[in-house]
Coordinates of C-alpha atoms in Angstrom, one line a residue:
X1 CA 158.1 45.2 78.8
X2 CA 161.4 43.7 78.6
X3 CA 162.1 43.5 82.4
X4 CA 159.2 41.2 82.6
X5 CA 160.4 39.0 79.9
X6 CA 163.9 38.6 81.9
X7 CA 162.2 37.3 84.6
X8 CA 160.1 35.0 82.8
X9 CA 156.7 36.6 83.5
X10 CA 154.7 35.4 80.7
X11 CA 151.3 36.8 79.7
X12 CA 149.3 33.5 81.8
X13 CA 151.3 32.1 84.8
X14 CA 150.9 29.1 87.1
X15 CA 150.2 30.0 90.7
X16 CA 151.9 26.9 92.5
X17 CA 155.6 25.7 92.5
X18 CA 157.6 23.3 94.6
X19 CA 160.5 24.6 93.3
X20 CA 161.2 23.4 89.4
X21 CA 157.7 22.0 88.7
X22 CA 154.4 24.6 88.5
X23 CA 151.3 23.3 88.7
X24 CA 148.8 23.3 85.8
X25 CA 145.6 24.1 87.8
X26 CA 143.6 26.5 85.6
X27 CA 139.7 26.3 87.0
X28 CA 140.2 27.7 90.3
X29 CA 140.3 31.8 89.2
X30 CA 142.5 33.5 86.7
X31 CA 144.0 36.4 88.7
X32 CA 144.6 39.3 86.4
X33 CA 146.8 41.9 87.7
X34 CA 147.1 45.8 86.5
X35 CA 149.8 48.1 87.2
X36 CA 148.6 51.1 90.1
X37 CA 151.5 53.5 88.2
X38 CA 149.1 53.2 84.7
X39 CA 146.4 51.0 84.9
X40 CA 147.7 49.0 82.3
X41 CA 147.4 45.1 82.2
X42 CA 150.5 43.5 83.2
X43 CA 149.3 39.5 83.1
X44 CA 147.8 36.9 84.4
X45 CA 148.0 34.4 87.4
X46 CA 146.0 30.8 87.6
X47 CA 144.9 30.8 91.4
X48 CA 146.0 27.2 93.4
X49 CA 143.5 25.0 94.3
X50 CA 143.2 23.3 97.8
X51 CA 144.7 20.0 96.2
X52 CA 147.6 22.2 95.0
X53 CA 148.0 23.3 98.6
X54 CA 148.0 19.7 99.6
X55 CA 150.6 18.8 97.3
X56 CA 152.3 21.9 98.0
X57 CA 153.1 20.8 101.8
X58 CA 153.4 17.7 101.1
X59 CA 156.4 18.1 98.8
X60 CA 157.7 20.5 101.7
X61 CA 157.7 18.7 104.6
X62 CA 159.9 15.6 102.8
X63 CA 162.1 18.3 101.4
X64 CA 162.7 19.3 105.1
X65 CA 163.2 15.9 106.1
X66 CA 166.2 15.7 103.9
X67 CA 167.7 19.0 104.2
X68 CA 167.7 19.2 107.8
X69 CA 170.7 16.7 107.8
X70 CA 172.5 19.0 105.7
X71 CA 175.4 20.7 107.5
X72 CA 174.2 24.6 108.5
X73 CA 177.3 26.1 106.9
X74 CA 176.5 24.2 103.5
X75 CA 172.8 25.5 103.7
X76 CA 174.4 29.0 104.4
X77 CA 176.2 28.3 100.4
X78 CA 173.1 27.3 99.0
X79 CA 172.0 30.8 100.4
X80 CA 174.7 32.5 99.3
X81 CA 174.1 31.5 95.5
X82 CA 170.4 32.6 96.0
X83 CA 172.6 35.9 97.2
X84 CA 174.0 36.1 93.8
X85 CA 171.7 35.3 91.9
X86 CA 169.7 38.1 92.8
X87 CA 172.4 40.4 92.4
X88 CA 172.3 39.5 88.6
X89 CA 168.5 40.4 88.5
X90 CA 168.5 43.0 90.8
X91 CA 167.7 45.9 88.1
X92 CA 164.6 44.1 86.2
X93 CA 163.4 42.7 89.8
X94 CA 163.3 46.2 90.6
X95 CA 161.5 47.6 88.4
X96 CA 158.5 44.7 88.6
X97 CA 158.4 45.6 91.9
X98 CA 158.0 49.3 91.4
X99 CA 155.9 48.5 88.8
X100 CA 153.2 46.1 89.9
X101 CA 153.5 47.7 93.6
X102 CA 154.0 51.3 93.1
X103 CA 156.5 52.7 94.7
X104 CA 159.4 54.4 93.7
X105 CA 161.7 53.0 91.6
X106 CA 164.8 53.8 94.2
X107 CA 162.5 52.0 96.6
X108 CA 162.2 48.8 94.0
X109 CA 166.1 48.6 93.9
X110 CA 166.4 49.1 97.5
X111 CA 163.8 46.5 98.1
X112 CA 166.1 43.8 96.2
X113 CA 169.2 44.8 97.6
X114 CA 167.9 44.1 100.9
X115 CA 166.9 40.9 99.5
X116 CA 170.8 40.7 98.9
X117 CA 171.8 41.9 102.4
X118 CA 169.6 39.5 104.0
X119 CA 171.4 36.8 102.4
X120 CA 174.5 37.7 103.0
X121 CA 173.6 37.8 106.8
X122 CA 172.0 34.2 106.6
X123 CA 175.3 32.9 105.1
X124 CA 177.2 34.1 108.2
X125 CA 174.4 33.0 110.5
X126 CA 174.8 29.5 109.1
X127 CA 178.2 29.1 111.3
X128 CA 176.5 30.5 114.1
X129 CA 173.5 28.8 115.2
X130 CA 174.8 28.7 118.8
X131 CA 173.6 27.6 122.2
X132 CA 174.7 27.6 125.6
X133 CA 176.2 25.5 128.2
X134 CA 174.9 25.3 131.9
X135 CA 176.9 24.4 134.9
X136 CA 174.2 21.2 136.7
X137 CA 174.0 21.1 140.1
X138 CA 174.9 17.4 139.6
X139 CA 177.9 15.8 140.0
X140 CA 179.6 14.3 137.1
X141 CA 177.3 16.2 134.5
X142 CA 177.1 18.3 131.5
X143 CA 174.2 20.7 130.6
X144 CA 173.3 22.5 127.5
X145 CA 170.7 24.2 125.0
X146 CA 171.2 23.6 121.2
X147 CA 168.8 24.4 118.3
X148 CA 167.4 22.1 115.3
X149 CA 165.5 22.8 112.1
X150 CA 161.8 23.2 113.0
X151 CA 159.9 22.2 109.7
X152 CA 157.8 23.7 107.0
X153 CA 158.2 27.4 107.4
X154 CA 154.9 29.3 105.8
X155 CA 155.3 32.8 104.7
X156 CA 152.0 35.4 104.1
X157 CA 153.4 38.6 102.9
X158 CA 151.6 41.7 102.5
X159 CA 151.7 43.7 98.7
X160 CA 153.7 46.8 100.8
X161 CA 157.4 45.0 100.4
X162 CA 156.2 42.1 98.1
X163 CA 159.5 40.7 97.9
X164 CA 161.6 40.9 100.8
X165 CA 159.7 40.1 103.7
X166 CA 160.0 36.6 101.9
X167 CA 163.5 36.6 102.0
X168 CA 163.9 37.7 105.8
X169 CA 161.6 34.6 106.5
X170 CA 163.1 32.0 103.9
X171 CA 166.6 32.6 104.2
X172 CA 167.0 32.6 107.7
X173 CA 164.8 29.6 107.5
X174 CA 166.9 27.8 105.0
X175 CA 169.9 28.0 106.8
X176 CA 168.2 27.1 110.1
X177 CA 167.2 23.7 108.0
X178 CA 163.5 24.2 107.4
X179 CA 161.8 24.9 103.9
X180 CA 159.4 27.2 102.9
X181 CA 156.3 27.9 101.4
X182 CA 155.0 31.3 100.3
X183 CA 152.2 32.9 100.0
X184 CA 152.5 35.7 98.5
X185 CA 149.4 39.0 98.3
X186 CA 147.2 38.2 95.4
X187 CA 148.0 42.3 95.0
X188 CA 151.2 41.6 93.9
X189 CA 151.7 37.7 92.6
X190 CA 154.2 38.6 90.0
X191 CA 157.0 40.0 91.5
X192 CA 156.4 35.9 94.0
X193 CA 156.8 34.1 90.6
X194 CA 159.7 36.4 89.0
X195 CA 161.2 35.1 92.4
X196 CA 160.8 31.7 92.1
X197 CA 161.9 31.8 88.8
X198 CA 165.4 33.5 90.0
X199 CA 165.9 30.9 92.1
X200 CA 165.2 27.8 90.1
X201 CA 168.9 28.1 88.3
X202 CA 170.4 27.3 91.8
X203 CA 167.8 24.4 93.2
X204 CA 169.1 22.9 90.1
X205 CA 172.8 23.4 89.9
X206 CA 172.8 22.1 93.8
X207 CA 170.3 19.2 93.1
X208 CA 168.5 20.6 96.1
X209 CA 165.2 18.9 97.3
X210 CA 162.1 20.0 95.3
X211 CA 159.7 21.8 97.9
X212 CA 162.9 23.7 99.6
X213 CA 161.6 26.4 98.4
X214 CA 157.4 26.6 97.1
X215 CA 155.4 29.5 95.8
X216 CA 151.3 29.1 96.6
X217 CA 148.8 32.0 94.8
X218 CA 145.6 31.5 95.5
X219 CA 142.2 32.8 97.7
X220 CA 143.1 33.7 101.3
X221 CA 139.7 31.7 102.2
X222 CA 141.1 28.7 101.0
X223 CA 144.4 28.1 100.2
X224 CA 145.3 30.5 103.2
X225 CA 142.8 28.8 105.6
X226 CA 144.6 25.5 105.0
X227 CA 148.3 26.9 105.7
X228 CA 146.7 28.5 109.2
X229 CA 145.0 25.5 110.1
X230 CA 147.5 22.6 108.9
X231 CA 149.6 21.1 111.9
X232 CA 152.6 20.3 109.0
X233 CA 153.5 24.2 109.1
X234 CA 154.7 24.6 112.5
X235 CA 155.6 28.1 111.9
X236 CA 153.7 30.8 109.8
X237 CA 155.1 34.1 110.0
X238 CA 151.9 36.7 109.0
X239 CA 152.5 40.5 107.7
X240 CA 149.4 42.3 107.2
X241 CA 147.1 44.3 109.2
X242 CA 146.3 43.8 112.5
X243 CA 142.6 42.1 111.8
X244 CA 144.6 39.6 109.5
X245 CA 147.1 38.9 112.0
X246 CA 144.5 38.4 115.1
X247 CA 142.8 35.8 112.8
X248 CA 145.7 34.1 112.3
X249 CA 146.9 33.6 115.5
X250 CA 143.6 32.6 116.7
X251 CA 143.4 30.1 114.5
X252 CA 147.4 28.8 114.5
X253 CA 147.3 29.1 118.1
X254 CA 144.2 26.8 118.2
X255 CA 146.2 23.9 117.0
X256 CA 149.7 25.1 119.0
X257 CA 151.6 26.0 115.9
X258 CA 153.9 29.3 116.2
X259 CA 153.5 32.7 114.7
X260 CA 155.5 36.2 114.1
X261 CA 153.3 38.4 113.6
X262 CA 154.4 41.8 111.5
X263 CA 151.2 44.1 111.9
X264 CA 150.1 47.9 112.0
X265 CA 151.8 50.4 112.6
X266 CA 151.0 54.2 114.2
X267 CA 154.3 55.6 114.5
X268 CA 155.5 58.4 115.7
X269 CA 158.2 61.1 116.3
X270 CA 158.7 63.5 118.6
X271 CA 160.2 67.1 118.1
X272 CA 161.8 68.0 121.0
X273 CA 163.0 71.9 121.5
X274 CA 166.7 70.8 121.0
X275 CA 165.8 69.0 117.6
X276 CA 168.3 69.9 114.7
X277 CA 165.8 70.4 112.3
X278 CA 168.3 70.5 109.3
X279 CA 168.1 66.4 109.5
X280 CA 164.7 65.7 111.2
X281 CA 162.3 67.6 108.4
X282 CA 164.3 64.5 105.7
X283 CA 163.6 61.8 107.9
X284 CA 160.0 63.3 108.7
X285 CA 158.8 63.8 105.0
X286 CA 160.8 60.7 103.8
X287 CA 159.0 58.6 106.5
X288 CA 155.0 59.9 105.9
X289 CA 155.4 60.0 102.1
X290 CA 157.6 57.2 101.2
X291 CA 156.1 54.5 99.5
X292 CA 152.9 56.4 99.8
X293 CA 152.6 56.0 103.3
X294 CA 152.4 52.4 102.8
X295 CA 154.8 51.2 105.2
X296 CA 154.4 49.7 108.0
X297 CA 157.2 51.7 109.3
X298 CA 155.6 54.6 107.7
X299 CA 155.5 58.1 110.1
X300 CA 151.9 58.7 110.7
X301 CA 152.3 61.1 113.9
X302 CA 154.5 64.1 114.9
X303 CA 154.6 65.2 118.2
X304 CA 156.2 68.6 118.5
X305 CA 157.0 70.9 121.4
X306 CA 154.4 73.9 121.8
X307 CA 157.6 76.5 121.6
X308 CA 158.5 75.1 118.3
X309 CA 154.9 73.9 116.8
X310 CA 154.4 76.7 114.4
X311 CA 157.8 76.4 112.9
X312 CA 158.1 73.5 112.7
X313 CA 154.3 73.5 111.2
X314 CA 155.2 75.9 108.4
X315 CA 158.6 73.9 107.4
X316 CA 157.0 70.6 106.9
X317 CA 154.0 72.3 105.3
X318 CA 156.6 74.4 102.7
X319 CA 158.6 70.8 102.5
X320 CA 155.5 68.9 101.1
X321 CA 155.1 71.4 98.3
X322 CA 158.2 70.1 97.2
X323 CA 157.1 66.4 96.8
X324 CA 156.7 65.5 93.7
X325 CA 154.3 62.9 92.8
X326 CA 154.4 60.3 89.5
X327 CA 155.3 57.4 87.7
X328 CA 157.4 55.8 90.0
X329 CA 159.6 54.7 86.9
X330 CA 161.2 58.1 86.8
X331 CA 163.6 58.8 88.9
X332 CA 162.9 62.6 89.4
X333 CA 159.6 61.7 91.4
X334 CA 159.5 60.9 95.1
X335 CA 155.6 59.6 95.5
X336 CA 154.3 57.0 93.4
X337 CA 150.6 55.3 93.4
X338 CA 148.6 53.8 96.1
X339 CA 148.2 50.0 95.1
X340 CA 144.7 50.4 94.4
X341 CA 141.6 52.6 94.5
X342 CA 140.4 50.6 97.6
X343 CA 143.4 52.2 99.3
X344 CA 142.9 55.5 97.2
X345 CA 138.7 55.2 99.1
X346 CA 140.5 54.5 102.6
X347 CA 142.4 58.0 102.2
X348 CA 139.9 60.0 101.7
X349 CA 137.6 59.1 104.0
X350 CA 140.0 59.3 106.2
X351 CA 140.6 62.7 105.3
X352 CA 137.0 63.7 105.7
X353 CA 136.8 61.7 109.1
X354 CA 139.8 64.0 110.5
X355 CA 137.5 67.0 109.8
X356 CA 134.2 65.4 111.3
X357 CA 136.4 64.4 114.8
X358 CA 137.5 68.2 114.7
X359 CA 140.9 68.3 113.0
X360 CA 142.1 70.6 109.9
X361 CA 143.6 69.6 106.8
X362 CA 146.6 71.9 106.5
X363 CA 148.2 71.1 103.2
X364 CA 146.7 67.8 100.8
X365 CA 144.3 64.7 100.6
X366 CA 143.1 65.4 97.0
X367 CA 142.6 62.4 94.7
X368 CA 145.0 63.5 91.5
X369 CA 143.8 63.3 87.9
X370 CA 144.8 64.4 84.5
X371 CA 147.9 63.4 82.5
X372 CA 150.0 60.7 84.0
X373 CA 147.3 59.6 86.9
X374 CA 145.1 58.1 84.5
X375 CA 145.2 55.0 87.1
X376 CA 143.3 56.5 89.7
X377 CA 145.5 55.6 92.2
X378 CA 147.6 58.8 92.6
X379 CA 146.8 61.2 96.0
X380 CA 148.1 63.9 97.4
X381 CA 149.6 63.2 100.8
X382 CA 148.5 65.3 103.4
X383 CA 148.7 66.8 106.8
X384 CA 146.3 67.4 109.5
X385 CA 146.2 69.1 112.7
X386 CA 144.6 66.9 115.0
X387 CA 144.6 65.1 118.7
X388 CA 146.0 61.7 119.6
X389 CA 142.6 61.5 121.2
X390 CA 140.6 61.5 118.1
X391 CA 139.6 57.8 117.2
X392 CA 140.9 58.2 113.1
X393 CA 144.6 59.0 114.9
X394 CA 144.2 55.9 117.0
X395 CA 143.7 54.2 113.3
X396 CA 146.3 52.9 111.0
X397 CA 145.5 54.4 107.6
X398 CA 147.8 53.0 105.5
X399 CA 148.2 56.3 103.4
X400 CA 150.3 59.5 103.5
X401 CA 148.5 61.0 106.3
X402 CA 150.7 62.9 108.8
X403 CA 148.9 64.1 111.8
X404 CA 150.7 67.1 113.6
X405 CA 150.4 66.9 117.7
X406 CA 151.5 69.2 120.0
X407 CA 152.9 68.3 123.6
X408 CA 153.4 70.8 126.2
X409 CA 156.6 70.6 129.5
X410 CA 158.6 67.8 129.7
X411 CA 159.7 65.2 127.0
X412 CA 157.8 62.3 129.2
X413 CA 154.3 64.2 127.9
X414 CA 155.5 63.9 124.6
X415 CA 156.7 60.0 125.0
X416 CA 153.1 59.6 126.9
X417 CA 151.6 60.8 123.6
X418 CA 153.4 58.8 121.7
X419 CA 152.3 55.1 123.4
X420 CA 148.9 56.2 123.6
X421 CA 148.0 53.8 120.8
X422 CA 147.7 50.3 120.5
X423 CA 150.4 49.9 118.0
X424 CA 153.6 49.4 119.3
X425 CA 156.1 49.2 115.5
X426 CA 158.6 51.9 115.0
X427 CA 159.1 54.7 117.0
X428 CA 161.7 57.9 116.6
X429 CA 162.7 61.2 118.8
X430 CA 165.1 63.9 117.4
X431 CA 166.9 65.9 120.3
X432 CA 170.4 67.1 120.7
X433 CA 169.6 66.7 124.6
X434 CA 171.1 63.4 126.0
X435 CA 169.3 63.6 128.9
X436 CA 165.9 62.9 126.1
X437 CA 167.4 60.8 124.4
X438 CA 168.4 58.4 127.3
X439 CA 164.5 59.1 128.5
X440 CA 163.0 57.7 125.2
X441 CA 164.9 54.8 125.3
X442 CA 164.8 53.7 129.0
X443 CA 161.9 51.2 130.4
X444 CA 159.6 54.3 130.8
X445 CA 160.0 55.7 127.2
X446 CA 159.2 54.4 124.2
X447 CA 157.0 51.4 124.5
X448 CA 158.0 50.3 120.7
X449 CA 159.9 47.2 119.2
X450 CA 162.1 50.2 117.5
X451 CA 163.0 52.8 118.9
X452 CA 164.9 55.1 117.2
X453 CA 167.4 59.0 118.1
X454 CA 167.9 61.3 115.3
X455 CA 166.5 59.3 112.4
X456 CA 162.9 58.4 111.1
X457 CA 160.7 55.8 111.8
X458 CA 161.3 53.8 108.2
X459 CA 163.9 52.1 106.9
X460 CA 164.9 49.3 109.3
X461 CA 168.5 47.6 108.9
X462 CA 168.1 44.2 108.5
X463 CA 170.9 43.6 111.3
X464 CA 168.8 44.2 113.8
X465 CA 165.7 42.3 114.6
X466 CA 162.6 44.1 113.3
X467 CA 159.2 43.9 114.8
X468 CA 156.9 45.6 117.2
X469 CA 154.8 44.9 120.4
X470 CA 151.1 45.9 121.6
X471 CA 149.0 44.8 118.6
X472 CA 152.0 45.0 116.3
X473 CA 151.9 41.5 117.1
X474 CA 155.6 40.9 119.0
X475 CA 156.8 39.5 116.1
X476 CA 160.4 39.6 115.1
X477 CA 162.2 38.8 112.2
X478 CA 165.8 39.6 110.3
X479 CA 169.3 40.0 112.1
X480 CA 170.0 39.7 116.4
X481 CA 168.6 36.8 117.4
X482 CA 165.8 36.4 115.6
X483 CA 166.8 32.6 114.4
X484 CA 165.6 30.9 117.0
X485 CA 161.9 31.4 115.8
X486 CA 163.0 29.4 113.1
X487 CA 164.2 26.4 115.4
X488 CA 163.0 24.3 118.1
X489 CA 165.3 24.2 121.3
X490 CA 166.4 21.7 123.1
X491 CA 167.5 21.1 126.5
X492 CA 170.4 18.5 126.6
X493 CA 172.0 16.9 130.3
X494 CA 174.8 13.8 129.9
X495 CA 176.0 11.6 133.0
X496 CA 179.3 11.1 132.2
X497 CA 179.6 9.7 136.0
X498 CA 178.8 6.0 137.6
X499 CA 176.2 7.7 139.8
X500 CA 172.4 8.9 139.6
X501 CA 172.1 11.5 141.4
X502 CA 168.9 13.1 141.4
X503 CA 167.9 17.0 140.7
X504 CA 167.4 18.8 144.0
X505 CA 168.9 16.7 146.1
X506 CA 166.0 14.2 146.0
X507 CA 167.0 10.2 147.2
X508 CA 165.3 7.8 146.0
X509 CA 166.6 3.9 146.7
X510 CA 165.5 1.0 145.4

């Protein structure tokens, strides 16, 4: 495919880079890697060996040595290049990622342009690493907080958004003055290398330090057992599933390193009575069926008002009829593949679990087959009746599963439904009743890192600081604040007097 040629995916790739030189490591595993829209071979990737790793860090943590000197603002132009030269692959990055993920090919572009976004919010973030000065209760004094570059930055992203959850990490992280190292889903290695590659034109035009910016491929039991237990990466932000993240915290926390943690998610939205349903049944399909339900932000519960639960029923019902489920290459399609059949197994039993725990399968949950599924990988997403009470709706299943709840009385029941889980992502309500809208969002409503009036549960703006609580893991990355993860603080007090006086009044003479 000629995409794959532009971004200088050959048919055998090296799994390691510091930046402009790959490893050659070929003993540890070749990783061959098939497409969920076809089943076809795409290529190949040689896994990293621990010594790759080693070198890997090593490289990093001088790089980071010499580029936190570097003036924030000129890190932000370094950033800003990586910016464009995205933009100039944007259409063949796209498509890997639709291709070698799954999802739609709108989705692959939007992917990348976030990508872009991201960047162009790290350049401006580069003249604004602030802090804050503190009146002391000492005479004579000046008191202050400022942030410095915290070190080697490690990055484990998960196959769902194989691309940009790097960039959220990495460019922050550049312009805060650490490097990175990623490791990327052995699911989706491709689109990681394709990246690296884009980038390599600009570490070279700006001579920047080799290990700025490393790529590491290779077995979560070793390779990614080293990053979580190696006291050079101070930070390691994790996206995966919850049972990923607890391990890794356990073990990062062990040695007092620092974590964001992007985890599961069981989101849901509420229907209230005074929902306009003209714009909540777009958000509500959109959010259980896009990407195949393989967000993390992905809608797997609606709550709806007894006095509108039938209508609201048949609508959404009528609405999934609609979908229409493919190659994610065409345009015309709005559902593409699961990434695998292991995800394709998780559905279904899922599906037959809802029916054991005493919920009904309204519409969906077959496995497709014929022309143009010939992958295996292709469903069709479905909706249950059920209770939040059943132990498969207290489950993540990463697949387009909407479960349809009904609340009775006030909207508090409803919000009461919705944080009974232990997932805390992406929540969403739709009312045109200010007086619910103001209820899901005060200290007694939504219990979520997002909460969200009048749209879905999906598509985040990177402007705002995404993450989740409960065993969403706390995390937080992208836009507000979220920098300072990236930075170690510092407490700073000056005597500008001829005095030493003491904190608290304390005298001491000598």
């Amino acid at each position: 495919m000629e995409f794959l040629k532009e971004l200088g995916i050959k048919e055998k790739n090296q799994g390691a880079s510091t930046g402009l030189k790959w490893n050659e490591t070929q003993d540890q595993g070749e990783l061959k890697v098939y497409s969920p829209v076809d089943g076809k071979y795409i290529a190949s990737v040689y896994q990293s060996s621990e010594e790759d790793y080693d070198n890997v860090v090593k490289t990093a943590h001088e790089a980071f040595k010499k580029w936190r000197k570097v003036p924030a603002p000129q890190r932000g132009e370094v950033v800003r290049q990586v910016g464009l030269a995205l933009r100039k692959f944007k259409e063949p990055l796209g498509k890997l990622v639709s291709y070698e993920m799954g999802k739609s090919l709108q989705e692959g572009f939007g992917e990348v342009q976030e990508m872009i976004d991201i960047c162009d919010f790290a350049v401006g973030q580069s003249r604004q690493l602030y802090g804050f000065t503190m009146h002391s209760e000492r005479p004579n004094h000046r008191m202050y907080d400022q942030y410095h570059p915290l070190g080697v930055v490690g990055t484990i992203s998960a196959f769902n958004f194989p691309v940009a959850v790097w960039s959220w990490n990495a460019m922050i992280a550049t312009v805060c003055g650490d490097s990175n190292i990623w490791k990327p889903s052995s699911k989706v290695p491709l689109t990681s290398i394709a990246v690296q590659n884009i980038i390599a034109e600009v570490i070279k035009e700006n001579d920047l330090p080799e290990g700025l910016f490393s790529l590491i491929v290779g077995r979560g039991s070793t390779v990614g057992e080293k990053m979580l237990n190696d006291k050079r990466v101070p930070l390691i932000s994790i996206t995966g599933s919850t049972h990923v993240g607890r391990h890794g915290a356990e073990v990062i926390s062990k040695r007092f390193g620092k974590t964001i943690l992007e985890l599961g998610g069981n989101n849901a939205i509420i229907l209230t009575p005074n929902a306009d349903l003209k714009i909540a049944v777009p958000g509500i399909v959109f959010g259980a069926v896009g990407t195949a339900g393989q967000r993390c932000t992905s809608t797997r519960r609606l709550i709806i008002h007894e006095d509108i639960y039938d209508k609201v029923k048949e609508i959404i019902v009528n609405a999934y009829k609609s979908v229409k489920i493919g190659n994610p290459l065409d345009q015309n399609n709005h559902v593409g593949p699961l990434i695998d059949k292991g995800a394709v197994e998780d559905f279904t039993k899922a599906i037959e679990l809802v029916k054991e725990q005493g919920g009904k399968i309204l519409y969906g949950g077959e496995v497709l087959e014929g022309e143009g599924y010939e992958s295996g990988c292709y469903v069709r997403p479905a909706i249950a009746e059920a209770e939040n009470h059943f132990e498969i709706v207290q489950e993540e299943t990463f697949a387009p599963l909407l479960y349809l709840l009904k609340y009775k009385g006030a909207v508090q029941n409803a919000i009461d439904i919705q944080n009974d889980v232990v997932q805390g992502l992406s929540s969403a309500i739709f009312t045109t009743n200010i007086l619910e809208a103001e209820a899901f969002l005060s200290a007694s409503g939504s219990d979520c890192g997002i909460a969200n009036v009048n749209i879905g549960t999906s598509g985040a703006e990177i402007g705002g600081a995404f993450g989740g609580e409960k065993e969403t893991g706390g995390g937080r990355e992208s836009g507000s604040d979220a920098w300072k993860a990236y930075m170690r603080r510092q407490t700073n007090t000056i005597n500008y007097g001829t005095d030493l006086p003491l904190a608290q009044g304390i005298k001491f003479d000598i």
